[in-house]
mmCIF file of C-alpha atoms in Angstrom:
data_model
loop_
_atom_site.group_PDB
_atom_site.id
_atom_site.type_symbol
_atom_site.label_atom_id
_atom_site.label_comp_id
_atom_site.label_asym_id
_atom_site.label_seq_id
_atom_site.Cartn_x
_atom_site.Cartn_y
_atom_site.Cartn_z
ATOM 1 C CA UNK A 1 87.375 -136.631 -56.749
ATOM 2 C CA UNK A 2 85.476 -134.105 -58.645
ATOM 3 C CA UNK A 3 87.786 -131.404 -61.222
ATOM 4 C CA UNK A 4 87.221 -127.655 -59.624
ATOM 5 C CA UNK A 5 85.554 -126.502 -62.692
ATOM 6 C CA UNK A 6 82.698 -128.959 -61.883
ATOM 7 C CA UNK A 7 82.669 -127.563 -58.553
ATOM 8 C CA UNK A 8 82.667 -123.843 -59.886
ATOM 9 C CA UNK A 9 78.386 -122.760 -60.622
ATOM 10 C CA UNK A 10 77.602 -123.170 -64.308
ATOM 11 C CA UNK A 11 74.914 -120.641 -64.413
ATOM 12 C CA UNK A 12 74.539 -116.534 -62.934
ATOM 13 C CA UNK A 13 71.982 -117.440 -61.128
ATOM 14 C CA UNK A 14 73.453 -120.042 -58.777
ATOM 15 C CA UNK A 15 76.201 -117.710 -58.673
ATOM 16 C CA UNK A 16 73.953 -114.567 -57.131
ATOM 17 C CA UNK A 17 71.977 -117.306 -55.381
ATOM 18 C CA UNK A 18 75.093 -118.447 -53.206
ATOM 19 C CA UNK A 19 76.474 -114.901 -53.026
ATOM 20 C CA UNK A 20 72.828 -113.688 -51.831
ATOM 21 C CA UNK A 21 72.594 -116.780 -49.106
ATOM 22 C CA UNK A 22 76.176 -115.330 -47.938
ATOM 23 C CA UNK A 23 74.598 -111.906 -47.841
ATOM 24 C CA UNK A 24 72.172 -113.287 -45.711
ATOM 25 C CA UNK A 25 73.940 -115.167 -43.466
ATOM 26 C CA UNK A 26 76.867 -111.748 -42.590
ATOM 27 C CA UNK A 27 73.401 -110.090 -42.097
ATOM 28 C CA UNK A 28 71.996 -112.551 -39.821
ATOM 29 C CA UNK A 29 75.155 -112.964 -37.464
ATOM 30 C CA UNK A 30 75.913 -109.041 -37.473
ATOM 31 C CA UNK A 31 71.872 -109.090 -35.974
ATOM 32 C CA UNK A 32 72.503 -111.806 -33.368
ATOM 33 C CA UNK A 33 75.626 -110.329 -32.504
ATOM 34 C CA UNK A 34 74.079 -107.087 -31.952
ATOM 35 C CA UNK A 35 70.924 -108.482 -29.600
ATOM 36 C CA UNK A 36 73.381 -110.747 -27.944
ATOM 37 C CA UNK A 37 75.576 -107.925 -27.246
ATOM 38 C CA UNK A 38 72.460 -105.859 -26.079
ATOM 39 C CA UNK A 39 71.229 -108.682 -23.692
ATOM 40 C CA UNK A 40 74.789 -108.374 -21.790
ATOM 41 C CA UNK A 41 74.535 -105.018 -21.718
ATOM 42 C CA UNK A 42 71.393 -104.735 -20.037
ATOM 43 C CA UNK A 43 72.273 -107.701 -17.532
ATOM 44 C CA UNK A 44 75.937 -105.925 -16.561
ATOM 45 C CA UNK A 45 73.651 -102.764 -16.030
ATOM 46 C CA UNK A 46 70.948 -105.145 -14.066
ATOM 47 C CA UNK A 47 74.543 -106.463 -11.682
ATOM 48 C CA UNK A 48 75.873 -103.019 -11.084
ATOM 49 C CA UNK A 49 72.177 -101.641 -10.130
ATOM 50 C CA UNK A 50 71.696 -104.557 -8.065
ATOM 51 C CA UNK A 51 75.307 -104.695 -6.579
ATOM 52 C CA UNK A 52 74.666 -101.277 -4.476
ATOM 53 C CA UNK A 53 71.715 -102.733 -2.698
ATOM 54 C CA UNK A 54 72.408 -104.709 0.765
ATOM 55 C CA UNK A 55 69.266 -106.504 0.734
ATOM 56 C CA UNK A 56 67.004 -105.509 -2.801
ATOM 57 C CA UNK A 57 63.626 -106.419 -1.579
ATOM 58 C CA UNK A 58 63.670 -104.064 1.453
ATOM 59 C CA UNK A 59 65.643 -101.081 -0.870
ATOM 60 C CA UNK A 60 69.000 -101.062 1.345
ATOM 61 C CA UNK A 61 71.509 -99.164 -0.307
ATOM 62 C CA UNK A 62 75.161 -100.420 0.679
ATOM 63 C CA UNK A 63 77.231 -98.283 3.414
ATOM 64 C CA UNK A 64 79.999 -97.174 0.549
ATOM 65 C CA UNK A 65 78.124 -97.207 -3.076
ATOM 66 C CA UNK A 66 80.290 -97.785 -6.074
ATOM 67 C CA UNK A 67 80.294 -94.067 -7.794
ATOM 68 C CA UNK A 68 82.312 -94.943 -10.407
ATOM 69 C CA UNK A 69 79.885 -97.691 -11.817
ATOM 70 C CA UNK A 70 76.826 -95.708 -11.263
ATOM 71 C CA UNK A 71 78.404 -92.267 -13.362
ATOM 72 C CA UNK A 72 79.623 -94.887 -16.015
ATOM 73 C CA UNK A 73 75.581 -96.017 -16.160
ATOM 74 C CA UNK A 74 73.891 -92.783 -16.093
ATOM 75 C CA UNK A 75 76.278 -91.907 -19.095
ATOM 76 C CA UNK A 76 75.305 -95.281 -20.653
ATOM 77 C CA UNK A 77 71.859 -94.041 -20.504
ATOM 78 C CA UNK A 78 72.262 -90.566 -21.426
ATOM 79 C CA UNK A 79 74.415 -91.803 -24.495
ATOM 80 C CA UNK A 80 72.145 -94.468 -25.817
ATOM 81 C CA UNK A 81 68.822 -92.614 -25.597
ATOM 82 C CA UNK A 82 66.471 -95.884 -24.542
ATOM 83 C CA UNK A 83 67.989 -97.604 -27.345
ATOM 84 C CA UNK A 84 70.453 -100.255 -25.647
ATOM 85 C CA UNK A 85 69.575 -100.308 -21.994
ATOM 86 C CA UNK A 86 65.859 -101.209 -21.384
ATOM 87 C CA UNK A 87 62.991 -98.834 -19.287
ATOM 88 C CA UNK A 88 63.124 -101.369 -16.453
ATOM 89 C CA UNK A 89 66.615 -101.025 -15.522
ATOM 90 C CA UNK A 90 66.067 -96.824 -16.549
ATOM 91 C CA UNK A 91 64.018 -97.072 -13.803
ATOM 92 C CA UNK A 92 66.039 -99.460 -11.623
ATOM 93 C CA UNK A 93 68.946 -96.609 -11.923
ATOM 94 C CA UNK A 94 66.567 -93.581 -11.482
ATOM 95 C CA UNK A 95 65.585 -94.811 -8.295
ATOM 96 C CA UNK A 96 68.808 -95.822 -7.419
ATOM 97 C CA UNK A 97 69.906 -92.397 -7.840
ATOM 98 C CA UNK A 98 67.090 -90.751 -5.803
ATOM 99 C CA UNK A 99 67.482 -92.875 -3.116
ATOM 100 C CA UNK A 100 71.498 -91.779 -2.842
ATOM 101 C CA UNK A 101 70.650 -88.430 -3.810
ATOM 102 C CA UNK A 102 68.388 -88.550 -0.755
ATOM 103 C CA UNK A 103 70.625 -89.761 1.462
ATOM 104 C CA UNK A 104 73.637 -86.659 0.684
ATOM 105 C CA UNK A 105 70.665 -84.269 0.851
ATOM 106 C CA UNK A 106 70.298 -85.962 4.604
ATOM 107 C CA UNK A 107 74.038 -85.803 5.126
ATOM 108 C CA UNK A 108 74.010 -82.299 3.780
ATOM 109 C CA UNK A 109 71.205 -81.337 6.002
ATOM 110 C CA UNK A 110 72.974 -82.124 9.133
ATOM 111 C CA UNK A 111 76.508 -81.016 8.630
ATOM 112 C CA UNK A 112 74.425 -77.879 7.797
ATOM 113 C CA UNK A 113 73.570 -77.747 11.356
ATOM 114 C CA UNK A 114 77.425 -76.941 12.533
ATOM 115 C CA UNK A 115 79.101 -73.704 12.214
ATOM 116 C CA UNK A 116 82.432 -74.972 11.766
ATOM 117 C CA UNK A 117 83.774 -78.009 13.101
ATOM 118 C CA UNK A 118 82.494 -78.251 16.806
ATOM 119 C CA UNK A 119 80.150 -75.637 17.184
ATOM 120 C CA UNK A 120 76.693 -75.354 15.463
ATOM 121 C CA UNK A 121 74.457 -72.706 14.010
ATOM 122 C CA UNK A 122 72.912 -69.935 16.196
ATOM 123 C CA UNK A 123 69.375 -70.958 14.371
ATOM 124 C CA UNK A 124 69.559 -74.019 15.137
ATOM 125 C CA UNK A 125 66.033 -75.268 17.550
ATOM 126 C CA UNK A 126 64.484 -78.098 19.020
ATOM 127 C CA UNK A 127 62.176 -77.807 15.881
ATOM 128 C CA UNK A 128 64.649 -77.991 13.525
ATOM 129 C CA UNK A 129 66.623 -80.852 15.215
ATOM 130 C CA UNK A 130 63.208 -82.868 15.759
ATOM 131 C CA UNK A 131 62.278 -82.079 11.783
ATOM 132 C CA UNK A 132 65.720 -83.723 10.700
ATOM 133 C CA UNK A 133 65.171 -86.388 13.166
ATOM 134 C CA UNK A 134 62.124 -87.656 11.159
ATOM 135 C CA UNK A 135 63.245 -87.634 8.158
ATOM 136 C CA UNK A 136 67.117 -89.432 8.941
ATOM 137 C CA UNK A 137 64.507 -92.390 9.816
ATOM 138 C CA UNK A 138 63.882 -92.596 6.143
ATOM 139 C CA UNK A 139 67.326 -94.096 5.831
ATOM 140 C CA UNK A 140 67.032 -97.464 5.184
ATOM 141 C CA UNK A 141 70.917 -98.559 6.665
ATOM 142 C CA UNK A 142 71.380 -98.406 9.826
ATOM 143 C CA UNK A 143 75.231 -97.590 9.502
ATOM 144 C CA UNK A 144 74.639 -94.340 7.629
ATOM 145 C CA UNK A 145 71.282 -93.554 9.841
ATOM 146 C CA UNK A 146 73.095 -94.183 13.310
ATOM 147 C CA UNK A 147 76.181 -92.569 11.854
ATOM 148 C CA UNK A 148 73.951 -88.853 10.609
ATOM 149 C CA UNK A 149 71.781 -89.591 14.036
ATOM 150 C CA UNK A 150 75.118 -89.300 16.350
ATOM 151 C CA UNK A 151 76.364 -86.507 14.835
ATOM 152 C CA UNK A 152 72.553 -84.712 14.977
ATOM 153 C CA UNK A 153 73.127 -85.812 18.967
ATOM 154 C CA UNK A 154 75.729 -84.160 19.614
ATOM 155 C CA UNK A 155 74.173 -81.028 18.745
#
């Protein structure tokens, strides 16, 4: 068994030599930790996008949307200025929010219709009704459009 004094570096420049490969190897495992930690960020972000869609390819946004997810990704976004998530899921979530701020401006559209609970608006035409009409169709779930449509048939 060797004596620790022959295991102790004789010279200073083994000595900054192992302190400089320990350096180097903090350095390297704070890096991977970092892009590992970026890569599950962006494919939790990639999940919750995804999650909110009944079917992705045809761009079906689920009956009741998870709010709280979607607020806690637009701050992720706003917070880490393109630096953690990536410009494909940016885009992924800007969509995403057009698409439900599209479908409140819908809502909002009809329930503008009423005049309190029952009764609607004295301006309210065939026109206007048939304008709405078209563009409810551009709701992609059938739930939400045949829920907005009865309510614009009762009218």
């Amino acid at each position: 068994m060797k004596d620790k004094k022959d295991l102790k570096s004789k010279t200073k420049s083994e000595h900054y030599l192992l302190l400089g490969a320990g350096v180097v190897g903090v350095i390297t495992a704070i890096i991977f930790f970092i892009m590992f930690s970026l890569g599950i960020v962006n494919a939790v972000v990639t999940s919750k996008i995804s999650s909110q869609y009944q079917d992705k390819e045809l761009e079906v946004l689920k009956t009741n949307l998870d709010y709280n997810s979607l607020n806690f990704i637009g701050k992720l976004i706003k917070v880490s200025d393109g630096h953690i998530v990536t410009a494909s899921n940016v885009k992924k979530y800007q969509q995403l929010e057009d698409y439900v701020q599209a479908r409140k401006n819908r809502t909002k559209e009809v329930a503008d219709l009423y005049d309190g609970k029952n009764n609607y608006r004295d301006d309210v035409n065939s026109d206007k009704i048939n304008d709405l009409d078209k563009t409810l169709l551009k709701e992609k779930n059938q739930d939400i459009y045949q829920k907005q449509r009865n309510q614009l048939d009762t009218i």
